[in-house]
PDB file of C-alpha atoms in Angstrom:
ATOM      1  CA  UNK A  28       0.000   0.000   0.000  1.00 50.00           C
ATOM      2  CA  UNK A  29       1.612   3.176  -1.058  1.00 61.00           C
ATOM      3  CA  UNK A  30       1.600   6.167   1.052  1.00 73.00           C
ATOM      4  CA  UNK A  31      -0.460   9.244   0.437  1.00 75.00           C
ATOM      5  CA  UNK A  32       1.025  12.296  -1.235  1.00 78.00           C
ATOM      6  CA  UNK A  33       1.647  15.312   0.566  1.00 84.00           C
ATOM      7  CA  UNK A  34      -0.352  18.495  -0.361  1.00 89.00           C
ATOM      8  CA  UNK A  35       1.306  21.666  -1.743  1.00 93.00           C
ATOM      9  CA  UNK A  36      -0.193  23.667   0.976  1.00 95.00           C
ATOM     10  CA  UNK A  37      -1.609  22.213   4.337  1.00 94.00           C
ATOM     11  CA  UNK A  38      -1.768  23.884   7.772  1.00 95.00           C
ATOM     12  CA  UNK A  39      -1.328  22.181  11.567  1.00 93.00           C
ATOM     13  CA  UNK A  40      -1.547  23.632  15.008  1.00 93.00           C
ATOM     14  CA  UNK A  41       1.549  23.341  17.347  1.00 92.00           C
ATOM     15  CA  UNK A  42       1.860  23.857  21.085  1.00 91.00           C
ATOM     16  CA  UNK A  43       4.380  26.475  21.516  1.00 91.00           C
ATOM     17  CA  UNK A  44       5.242  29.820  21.259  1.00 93.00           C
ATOM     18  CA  UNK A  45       6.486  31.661  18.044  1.00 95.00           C
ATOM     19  CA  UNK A  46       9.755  31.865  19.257  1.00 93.00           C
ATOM     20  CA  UNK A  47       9.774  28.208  20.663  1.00 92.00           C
ATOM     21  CA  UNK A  48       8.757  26.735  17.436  1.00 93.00           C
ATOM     22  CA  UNK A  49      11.635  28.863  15.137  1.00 94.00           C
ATOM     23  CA  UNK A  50      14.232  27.482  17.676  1.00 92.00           C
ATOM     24  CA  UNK A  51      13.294  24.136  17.200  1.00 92.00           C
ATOM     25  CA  UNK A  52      12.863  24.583  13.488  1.00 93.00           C
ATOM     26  CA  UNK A  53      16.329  26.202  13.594  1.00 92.00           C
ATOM     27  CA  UNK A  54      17.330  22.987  15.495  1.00 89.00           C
ATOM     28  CA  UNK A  55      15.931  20.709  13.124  1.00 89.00           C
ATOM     29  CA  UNK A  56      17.080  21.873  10.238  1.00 89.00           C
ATOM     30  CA  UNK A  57      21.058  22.825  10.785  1.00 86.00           C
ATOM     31  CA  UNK A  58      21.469  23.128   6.972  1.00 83.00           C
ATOM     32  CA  UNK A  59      19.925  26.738   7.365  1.00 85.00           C
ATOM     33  CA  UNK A  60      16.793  28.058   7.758  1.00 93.00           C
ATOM     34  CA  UNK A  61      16.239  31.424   5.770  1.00 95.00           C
ATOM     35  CA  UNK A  62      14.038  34.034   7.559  1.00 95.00           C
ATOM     36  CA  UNK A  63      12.030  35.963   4.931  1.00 96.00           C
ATOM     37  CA  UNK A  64       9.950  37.745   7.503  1.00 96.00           C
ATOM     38  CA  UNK A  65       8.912  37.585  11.197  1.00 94.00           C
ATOM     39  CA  UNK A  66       7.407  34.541  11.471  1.00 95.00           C
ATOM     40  CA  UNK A  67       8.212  33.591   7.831  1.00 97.00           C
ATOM     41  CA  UNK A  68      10.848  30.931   7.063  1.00 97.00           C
ATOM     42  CA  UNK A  69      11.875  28.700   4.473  1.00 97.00           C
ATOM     43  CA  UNK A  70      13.997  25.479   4.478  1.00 95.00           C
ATOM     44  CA  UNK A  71      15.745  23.887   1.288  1.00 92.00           C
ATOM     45  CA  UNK A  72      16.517  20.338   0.389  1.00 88.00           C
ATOM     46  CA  UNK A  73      18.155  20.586  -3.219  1.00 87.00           C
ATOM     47  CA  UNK A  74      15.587  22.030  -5.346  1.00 90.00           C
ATOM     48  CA  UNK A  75      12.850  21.127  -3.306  1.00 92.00           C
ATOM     49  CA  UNK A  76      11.989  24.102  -0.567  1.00 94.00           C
ATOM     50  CA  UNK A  77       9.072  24.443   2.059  1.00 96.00           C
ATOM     51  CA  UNK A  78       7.539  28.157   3.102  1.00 97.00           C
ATOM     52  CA  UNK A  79       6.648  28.091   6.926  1.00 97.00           C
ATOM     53  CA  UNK A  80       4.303  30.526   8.219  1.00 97.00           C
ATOM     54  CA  UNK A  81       3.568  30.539  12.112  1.00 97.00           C
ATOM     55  CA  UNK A  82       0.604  32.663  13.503  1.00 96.00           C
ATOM     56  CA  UNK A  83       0.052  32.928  17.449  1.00 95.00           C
ATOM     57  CA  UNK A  84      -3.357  31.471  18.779  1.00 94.00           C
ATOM     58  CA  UNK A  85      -2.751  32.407  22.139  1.00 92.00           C
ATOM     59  CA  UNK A  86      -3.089  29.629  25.010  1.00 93.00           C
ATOM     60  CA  UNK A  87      -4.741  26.181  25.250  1.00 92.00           C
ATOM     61  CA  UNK A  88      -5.652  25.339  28.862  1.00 92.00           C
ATOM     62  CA  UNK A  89      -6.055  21.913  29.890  1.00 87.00           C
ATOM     63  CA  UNK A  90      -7.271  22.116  33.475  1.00 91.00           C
ATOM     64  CA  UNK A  91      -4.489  23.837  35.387  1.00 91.00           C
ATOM     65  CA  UNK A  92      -2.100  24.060  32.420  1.00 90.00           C
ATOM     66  CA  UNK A  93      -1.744  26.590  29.778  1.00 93.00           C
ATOM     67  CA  UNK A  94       0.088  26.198  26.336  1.00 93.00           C
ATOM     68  CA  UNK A  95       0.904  28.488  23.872  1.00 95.00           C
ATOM     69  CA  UNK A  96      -0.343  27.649  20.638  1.00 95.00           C
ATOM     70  CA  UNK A  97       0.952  28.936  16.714  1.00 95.00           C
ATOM     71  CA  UNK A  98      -0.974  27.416  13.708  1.00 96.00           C
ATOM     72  CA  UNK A  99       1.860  26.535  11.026  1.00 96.00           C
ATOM     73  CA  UNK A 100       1.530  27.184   7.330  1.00 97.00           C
ATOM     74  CA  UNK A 101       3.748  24.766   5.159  1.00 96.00           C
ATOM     75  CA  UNK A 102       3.859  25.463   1.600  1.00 97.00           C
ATOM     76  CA  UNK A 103       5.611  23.092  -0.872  1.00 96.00           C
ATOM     77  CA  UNK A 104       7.616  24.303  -4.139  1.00 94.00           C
ATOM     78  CA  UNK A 105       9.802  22.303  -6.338  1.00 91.00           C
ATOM     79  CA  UNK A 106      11.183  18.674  -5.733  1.00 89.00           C
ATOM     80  CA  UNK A 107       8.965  14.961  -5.976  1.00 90.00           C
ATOM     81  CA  UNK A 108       6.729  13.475  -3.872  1.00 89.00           C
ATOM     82  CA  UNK A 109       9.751  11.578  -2.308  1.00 89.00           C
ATOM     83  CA  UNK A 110      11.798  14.382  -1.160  1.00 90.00           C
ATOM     84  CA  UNK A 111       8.809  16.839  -0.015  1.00 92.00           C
ATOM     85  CA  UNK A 112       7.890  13.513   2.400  1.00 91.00           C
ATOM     86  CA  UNK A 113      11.949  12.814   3.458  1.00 89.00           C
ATOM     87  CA  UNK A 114      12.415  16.945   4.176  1.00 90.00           C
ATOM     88  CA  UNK A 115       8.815  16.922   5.875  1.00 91.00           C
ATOM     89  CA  UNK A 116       9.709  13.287   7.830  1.00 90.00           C
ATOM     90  CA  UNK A 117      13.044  14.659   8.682  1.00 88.00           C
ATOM     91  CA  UNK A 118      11.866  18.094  10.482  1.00 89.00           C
ATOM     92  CA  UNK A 119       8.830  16.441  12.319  1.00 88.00           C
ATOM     93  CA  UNK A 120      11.249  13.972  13.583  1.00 88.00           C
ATOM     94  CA  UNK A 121      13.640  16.510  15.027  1.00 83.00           C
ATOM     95  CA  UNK A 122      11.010  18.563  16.464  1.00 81.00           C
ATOM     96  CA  UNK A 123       9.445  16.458  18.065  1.00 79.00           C
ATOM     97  CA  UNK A 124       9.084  17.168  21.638  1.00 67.00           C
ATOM     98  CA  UNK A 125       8.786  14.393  24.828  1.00 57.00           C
ATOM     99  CA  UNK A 126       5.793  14.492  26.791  1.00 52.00           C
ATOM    100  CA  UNK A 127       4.101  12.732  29.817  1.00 47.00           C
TER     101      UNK A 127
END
């Protein structure tokens, strides 16, 4: 069974702040992450590159704790199927975050 392609454009919400999420994106991605405006990045893999655009929904609370929440933007350009799914595999991999 082959695996589903990965839209051009496609949205996700995250639990963290702005400037928590473009550390860990800057993390993830040590090959250089440009910043073409606040909140406005793009990462490269050959000629494949992904536009990332974080917005700040405030805070989720879940009883006594409160999160920060951004709602991320990823827009594809250039490259295959294959290598938008390795770059996008690769960065949710090295952000992702333990918990409980």
């Amino acid at each position: 069974m082959g695996l589903a392609p990965i839209a051009d454009e496609f949205e996700r919400e995250v639990t963290a702040s702005p400037q928590q999420f473009e550390r860990e994106l800057r993390k993830a991605w040590p090959a250089g992450v440009e910043t073409l405006a606040p909140g406005r990045f793009r990462v490269r893999e050959g000629r494949t590159w992904l536009d990332i655009e974080i917005e700040s929904r405030g805070m989720r609370r879940l009883g006594l704790l409160e999160l920060p929440v951004v709602v991320v933007r990823y827009r594809f350009a250039g490259g295959d199927p294959a290598t938008r799914r390795a770059l996008l595999v690769a960065l949710d991999r090295a952000m992702q975050r333990g918990g409980g």
